Amino acid sequence: MRRTGNARVSRAASDEHGSPRAAERPILPGATIGVLGSGQLGRMFAIAARRMGYRVHTLSPLEGTPTGQVADVEYSVPYEDLSTVRRFAKGVSVATFEFENVPAEAVEAVAEHVPVRPAWTVLHTTQNRAREKRHLERTGLPLGPFVVVKSAAELGAALAQIGTPAILKTARFGYDGKGQARIDRPEHAEAAWASLGGQESVLEAFIDFEREVSVIAARGLDAAFAHYGVVDNAHVNHILDVTMAPAEVPLAIATEAEHIARAIVESLDLVGVLCVEMFLTKGGQLLVNELAPRPHNSGHFTFDACVTSQFEQQLRAVCGLPLGSTHQLAPAAMANLLGDLWERGEPNWAAAAAFPNVKIHLYGKGQARPGRKMGHLTALADTPQEAAQRVRAARDALSPFS
Ligand code: AMP
């Protein structure tokens, strides 16, 4: 594997000259960090933060959440309850979020009291697919053909331009293939438009890709940049299934993917962690699919395989600490554990634990539903392919009747 180690963390030139933000005092262990949202990403962030001696408060409408189980304090109120949101903000030194769809008013209310990192402007851009695409286009990054549509008539015109097959995606609230409809023939446009509830959407050309890859990148308060290299993502039913790290791609592709990630975090003036999902076309071209301005499922391997996990990196960035080394200690693979696995009873944890180089992560979710992300496994091995085989074998061993 490529072992670039600390070379994957570069200090910004502005750092040496003392950028105004670099002069801000770091938020040190013992302080309290606020997390908006309460899922598994917040949970793993809270684990990293508590390990380093920080306290964590989380806020979301739910109770007994994956993040709340690990946090010091869990606020269970709607995001619209702005007086409680302000009380939450007054109890923390800095706030971050673990999912993109936190309502603007809640983030603004927190920002009246403490810094929110990444900044609200980043959330604003990435919460909406149309806005995100336009930002990427303006930044000069490679994208597949797309058209923003606001009516069935506009969709018809866009299809004439883009051709079929195409994919219609809602501008807001889409994830894991939700809020998407594939259109194979122009006459299916009306039905696709109706199936997504007739809301602002983006029509994308269907990309016949070779594979899907991503780069997890981080940018510090001092503008330092770090990345975890390119990883290979296999999806099943539009949901990430297995990540292999590093991806087996030519060096030129890896370098280009890293440049794309850097251009994106710099264009957004990001402070935090961001994932860039990309398609690698059969012609060897990288196209940006979407952004997530937070740790990402395809970066979970970093928890077990890297000197600094993506969660600790988010913590370091939002606290204004120097970024940590992204050096990968061994080739790795991650396999998601979806609720489907529980269909015929409790998975056989002892069987997976019998794989000595496999780590089990569970998110503390009470109810297993098909498609729900309940946990993941990470395997370490001598090669990424071997790690992928191992992680799949360990996951197979979990099925009680396999
Ligand atoms: P998304 O929510 O946009 O990440 O889409 C979920 C998954 O759907 C992606 O990981 C791809 O596997 C597939 N997909 C999304 N957009 C396209 C596209 N334009 N062409 C081909 N496949 C796509």
Coordinates of N, CA, C and O in Angstrom, one line a residue, residues 167 175-180 209 212 233-242 297 336 338-340 343 370-373 392 395:
I167 N -31.3 10.1 -13.7 CA -31.7 9.9 -12.3 C -32.2 11.2 -11.8 O -31.5 12.3 -11.9
Y175 N -30.9 10.8 0.9 CA -29.7 10.1 1.3 C -29.9 8.6 1.0 O -31.1 8.1 1.0
D176 N -28.8 7.9 0.9 CA -28.9 6.4 0.7 C -29.9 6.1 -0.4 O -30.6 5.1 -0.3
G177 N -29.9 6.9 -1.5 CA -30.8 6.5 -2.6 C -32.3 6.9 -2.3 O -33.2 6.7 -3.2
K178 N -32.6 7.5 -1.2 CA -34.0 8.0 -0.9 C -34.2 9.3 -1.6 O -33.2 10.1 -1.7
G179 N -35.4 9.5 -2.1 CA -35.7 10.7 -2.8 C -35.0 10.7 -4.2 O -34.6 11.7 -4.7
Q180 N -35.0 9.5 -4.8 CA -34.4 9.4 -6.1 C -35.3 8.5 -7.0 O -36.0 7.6 -6.5
F209 N -20.6 4.0 -14.3 CA -19.3 4.1 -13.7 C -18.6 2.7 -13.6 O -19.2 1.7 -13.5
E212 N -17.2 3.3 -7.5 CA -17.4 4.5 -6.7 C -16.3 4.6 -5.7 O -15.9 3.6 -5.1
N233 N -15.8 2.2 -2.7 CA -17.0 1.9 -2.0 C -17.9 1.1 -2.9 O -18.3 1.5 -4.0
A234 N -18.3 -0.1 -2.4 CA -19.3 -0.9 -3.1 C -20.7 -0.7 -2.4 O -20.8 -0.8 -1.2
H235 N -21.7 -0.4 -3.2 CA -23.0 -0.2 -2.7 C -24.0 -1.3 -3.0 O -23.8 -2.0 -4.0
V236 N -24.9 -1.6 -2.2 CA -26.0 -2.5 -2.5 C -27.3 -1.8 -2.2 O -27.5 -1.2 -1.1
N237 N -28.2 -1.8 -3.2 CA -29.5 -1.0 -3.0 C -29.3 0.4 -2.7 O -29.9 1.0 -1.8
H238 N -28.3 1.0 -3.3 CA -28.0 2.5 -3.0 C -27.4 2.7 -1.7 O -27.1 3.9 -1.3
I239 N -27.1 1.7 -0.8 CA -26.6 1.9 0.5 C -25.2 1.4 0.5 O -24.9 0.3 0.0
L240 N -24.2 2.1 1.1 CA -22.9 1.6 1.2 C -22.8 0.3 1.8 O -23.5 0.0 2.9
D241 N -22.1 -0.7 1.2 CA -22.0 -2.0 1.8 C -20.6 -2.3 2.3 O -20.5 -2.6 3.5
V242 N -19.6 -2.1 1.4 CA -18.2 -2.4 1.9 C -17.3 -1.3 1.4 O -17.4 -0.9 0.2
N297 N -19.7 7.5 6.5 CA -19.6 6.0 6.6 C -18.4 5.4 5.9 O -17.8 4.4 6.4
N336 N -20.9 -2.7 6.4 CA -22.0 -2.2 7.2 C -22.9 -3.3 7.7 O -23.0 -4.4 7.0
L338 N -26.6 -3.9 8.5 CA -27.9 -3.3 8.4 C -28.9 -4.1 9.2 O -28.7 -5.3 9.5
G339 N -30.1 -3.5 9.5 CA -31.1 -4.2 10.3 C -31.6 -5.5 9.8 O -32.0 -6.4 10.5
D340 N -31.4 -5.7 8.5 CA -31.9 -6.9 7.8 C -31.2 -8.2 8.5 O -31.8 -9.2 8.5
E343 N -33.2 -10.1 11.1 CA -34.5 -10.6 10.7 C -34.8 -12.0 11.3 O -35.9 -12.2 11.7
P370 N -35.2 -3.2 8.4 CA -34.4 -3.4 7.2 C -33.8 -2.1 6.6 O -34.5 -1.1 6.6
G371 N -32.6 -2.1 6.3 CA -31.9 -1.0 5.7 C -31.4 0.0 6.7 O -30.6 0.9 6.4
R372 N -31.7 -0.2 8.0 CA -31.2 0.7 9.1 C -29.8 0.4 9.4 O -29.4 -0.8 9.7
K373 N -28.9 1.4 9.5 CA -27.5 1.1 9.8 C -27.4 0.9 11.3 O -27.6 1.8 12.1
R392 N -16.1 -9.5 4.9 CA -17.3 -10.2 4.4 C -17.5 -11.5 5.1 O -18.7 -11.9 5.5
R395 N -18.8 -11.0 8.5 CA -20.3 -10.6 8.5 C -21.1 -11.8 8.2 O -22.2 -11.9 8.8

